[in-house]
């Protein structure tokens, strides 16, 4: 079930029919992006091997989640060259939210059937599956095997929701300033998490940390795509001349 939810998102590309025809040197390339496909494929294989084998060093060889968010940001940047950012975000949310909602609903039905008192005894944990104030918390009976993988979809949905706001704010800060703010935010959150004594507060801050950390890699994907597009534009102009 998780594969049916995650793989369409990981492998999705903008519909070629929705792209405008290429125009001279400044056109956005049409079709698959070999670089992004390679990064995405390696990320998927790496996640499979890590969950199957659990070797700690796999994460040091290739960090899959940052790469996945980088690819997601690059694909959004590619789409917004032909459509408004709000339209692109809505299209991606239409693909993410329905399967997420269905999975959550089926999972909660199974948990309630196994433990009818879970709503009364773990109210806040149940709400975390519906309201994204933290990653979905483990519940009695499922003990995390249903809730734990949902942190990724939750983070991606929140990053997408924040994208239009981030695009507007990007006009007021230079790229070095954005990197500095990102680094300062991550360090501040890490210090705040290390000083927490409450499990709930720690979970909430970790959820904010996911948004800040992977949102930064999402932004790097957008910046990287713009840089690659600019290099390609200069190269194509050189060939035309």
PDB file of C-alpha atoms in Angstrom, residues 8 27 41 104 144 184 224 241:
ATOM      1  CA  UNK A   8       3.542   7.512  -8.255  1.00  0.00           C
ATOM      2  CA  UNK A  27      13.000  26.993 -24.127  1.00  0.00           C
ATOM      3  CA  UNK A  41      16.197   6.007  -9.143  1.00  0.00           C
ATOM      4  CA  UNK A 104      -4.923   7.291   7.129  1.00  0.00           C
ATOM      5  CA  UNK A 144       4.508   2.492  14.358  1.00  0.00           C
ATOM      6  CA  UNK A 184      20.747  29.178  11.514  1.00  0.00           C
ATOM      7  CA  UNK A 224      19.754  23.863  -9.041  1.00  0.00           C
ATOM      8  CA  UNK A 241      25.258  31.914 -32.929  1.00  0.00           C
TER       9      UNK A 241
END
